[in-house]
Amino acid sequence: MYKFCFYVPSADAVKTAVFATGAGAIGDYRECCFESAGTGQFRALDGANPAIGLVGDLEHVDELKVELVCATAHILDAVRAMINAHPYEEPAYEVWPVLTLADLEETLG
């Protein structure tokens, strides 16, 4: 199991693509995620093709942080789907392993 987090200015299209891979499933529930609003910051360098702003300018953008869980079998497809659906040239994201109750019981007894 993995926790998958990405940052996006508008989340619906990206979430749809990610959920289509099977990510965001928890038991008998599907398309589960948590969103929090914040401000992203970046400066596009020479050679970049920014979706928002201009090369060389420091940008501040209202963004959503989308967090969800993803089974190991789906994580690679979920990350690829996010990258393909994301409006940014270089989306920011994180993936890290998580332990479920079953994992903890197996490990700790």
mmCIF file of C-alpha atoms in Angstrom, residues 6-93:
data_model
loop_
_atom_site.group_PDB
_atom_site.id
_atom_site.type_symbol
_atom_site.label_atom_id
_atom_site.label_comp_id
_atom_site.label_asym_id
_atom_site.label_seq_id
_atom_site.Cartn_x
_atom_site.Cartn_y
_atom_site.Cartn_z
ATOM 1 C CA PHE A 6 0.097 15.564 -5.697
ATOM 2 C CA TYR A 7 -0.387 19.312 -6.067
ATOM 3 C CA VAL A 8 -2.598 20.763 -8.797
ATOM 4 C CA PRO A 9 -4.388 24.059 -9.558
ATOM 5 C CA SER A 10 -7.607 22.253 -10.571
ATOM 6 C CA ALA A 11 -8.049 18.683 -9.400
ATOM 7 C CA ASP A 12 -11.097 17.099 -11.073
ATOM 8 C CA ALA A 13 -9.542 15.922 -14.370
ATOM 9 C CA VAL A 14 -6.398 14.675 -12.656
ATOM 10 C CA LYS A 15 -8.369 12.852 -9.941
ATOM 11 C CA THR A 16 -10.568 11.202 -12.592
ATOM 12 C CA ALA A 17 -7.477 9.895 -14.399
ATOM 13 C CA VAL A 18 -5.878 8.654 -11.175
ATOM 14 C CA PHE A 19 -9.066 7.002 -9.898
ATOM 15 C CA ALA A 20 -9.477 5.186 -13.243
ATOM 16 C CA THR A 21 -6.318 3.205 -12.371
ATOM 17 C CA GLY A 22 -7.870 1.809 -9.182
ATOM 18 C CA ALA A 23 -6.154 4.269 -6.847
ATOM 19 C CA GLY A 24 -8.182 5.727 -3.981
ATOM 20 C CA ALA A 25 -9.845 2.443 -2.993
ATOM 21 C CA ILE A 26 -10.433 1.740 0.694
ATOM 22 C CA GLY A 27 -12.406 -1.441 1.376
ATOM 23 C CA ASP A 28 -15.874 -1.065 -0.143
ATOM 24 C CA TYR A 29 -15.272 2.596 -1.048
ATOM 25 C CA ARG A 30 -13.802 4.029 -4.237
ATOM 26 C CA GLU A 31 -12.493 7.455 -5.308
ATOM 27 C CA CYS A 32 -11.436 8.285 -1.734
ATOM 28 C CA CYS A 33 -9.105 11.229 -1.230
ATOM 29 C CA PHE A 34 -8.457 14.273 0.905
ATOM 30 C CA GLU A 35 -7.896 17.750 -0.517
ATOM 31 C CA SER A 36 -6.430 20.774 1.184
ATOM 32 C CA ALA A 37 -5.986 24.229 -0.312
ATOM 33 C CA GLY A 38 -2.732 26.130 -0.274
ATOM 34 C CA THR A 39 -0.383 28.289 -2.283
ATOM 35 C CA GLY A 40 2.285 26.813 -4.531
ATOM 36 C CA GLN A 41 5.395 28.733 -5.512
ATOM 37 C CA PHE A 42 7.822 28.243 -8.400
ATOM 38 C CA ARG A 43 10.129 30.032 -10.796
ATOM 39 C CA ALA A 44 10.325 28.565 -14.320
ATOM 40 C CA LEU A 45 13.871 28.557 -15.692
ATOM 41 C CA ASP A 46 15.115 29.003 -19.252
ATOM 42 C CA GLY A 47 14.009 26.023 -21.321
ATOM 43 C CA ALA A 48 10.785 25.549 -19.347
ATOM 44 C CA ASN A 49 7.332 25.877 -20.864
ATOM 45 C CA PRO A 50 5.207 26.890 -17.854
ATOM 46 C CA ALA A 51 1.447 26.318 -17.948
ATOM 47 C CA ILE A 52 1.079 29.321 -15.636
ATOM 48 C CA GLY A 53 3.263 32.428 -15.539
ATOM 49 C CA LEU A 54 6.402 33.398 -17.396
ATOM 50 C CA VAL A 55 9.942 32.060 -17.508
ATOM 51 C CA GLY A 56 12.034 33.884 -14.914
ATOM 52 C CA ASP A 57 9.119 35.211 -12.859
ATOM 53 C CA LEU A 58 8.415 33.978 -9.338
ATOM 54 C CA GLU A 59 4.834 32.669 -9.379
ATOM 55 C CA HIS A 60 2.372 32.025 -6.565
ATOM 56 C CA VAL A 61 -0.577 29.816 -7.497
ATOM 57 C CA ASP A 62 -3.656 28.652 -5.584
ATOM 58 C CA GLU A 63 -3.383 24.870 -5.596
ATOM 59 C CA LEU A 64 -4.928 21.787 -4.058
ATOM 60 C CA LYS A 65 -2.952 19.083 -2.325
ATOM 61 C CA VAL A 66 -4.661 15.781 -3.126
ATOM 62 C CA GLU A 67 -3.839 12.788 -0.921
ATOM 63 C CA LEU A 68 -5.005 9.219 -1.428
ATOM 64 C CA VAL A 69 -3.997 5.629 -0.821
ATOM 65 C CA CYS A 70 -3.142 3.230 -3.596
ATOM 66 C CA ALA A 71 -2.572 -0.514 -3.718
ATOM 67 C CA THR A 72 0.889 -1.607 -4.778
ATOM 68 C CA ALA A 73 -0.554 -3.157 -7.953
ATOM 69 C CA HIS A 74 -1.840 0.256 -9.117
ATOM 70 C CA ILE A 75 0.730 2.806 -7.951
ATOM 71 C CA LEU A 76 2.863 2.965 -11.100
ATOM 72 C CA ASP A 77 -0.216 3.393 -13.311
ATOM 73 C CA ALA A 78 -1.627 6.001 -10.911
ATOM 74 C CA VAL A 79 1.540 8.118 -11.017
ATOM 75 C CA ARG A 80 1.722 7.870 -14.800
ATOM 76 C CA ALA A 81 -1.964 8.828 -15.110
ATOM 77 C CA MET A 82 -1.438 11.848 -12.840
ATOM 78 C CA ILE A 83 1.545 13.029 -14.884
ATOM 79 C CA ASN A 84 -0.327 12.586 -18.181
ATOM 80 C CA ALA A 85 -3.462 14.417 -16.965
ATOM 81 C CA HIS A 86 -1.686 17.175 -15.028
ATOM 82 C CA PRO A 87 -1.612 20.671 -16.567
ATOM 83 C CA TYR A 88 1.938 21.365 -15.342
ATOM 84 C CA GLU A 89 5.049 20.468 -17.300
ATOM 85 C CA GLU A 90 6.700 19.159 -14.098
ATOM 86 C CA PRO A 91 4.050 18.199 -11.523
ATOM 87 C CA ALA A 92 5.075 17.979 -7.882
ATOM 88 C CA TYR A 93 4.128 14.721 -6.198
#
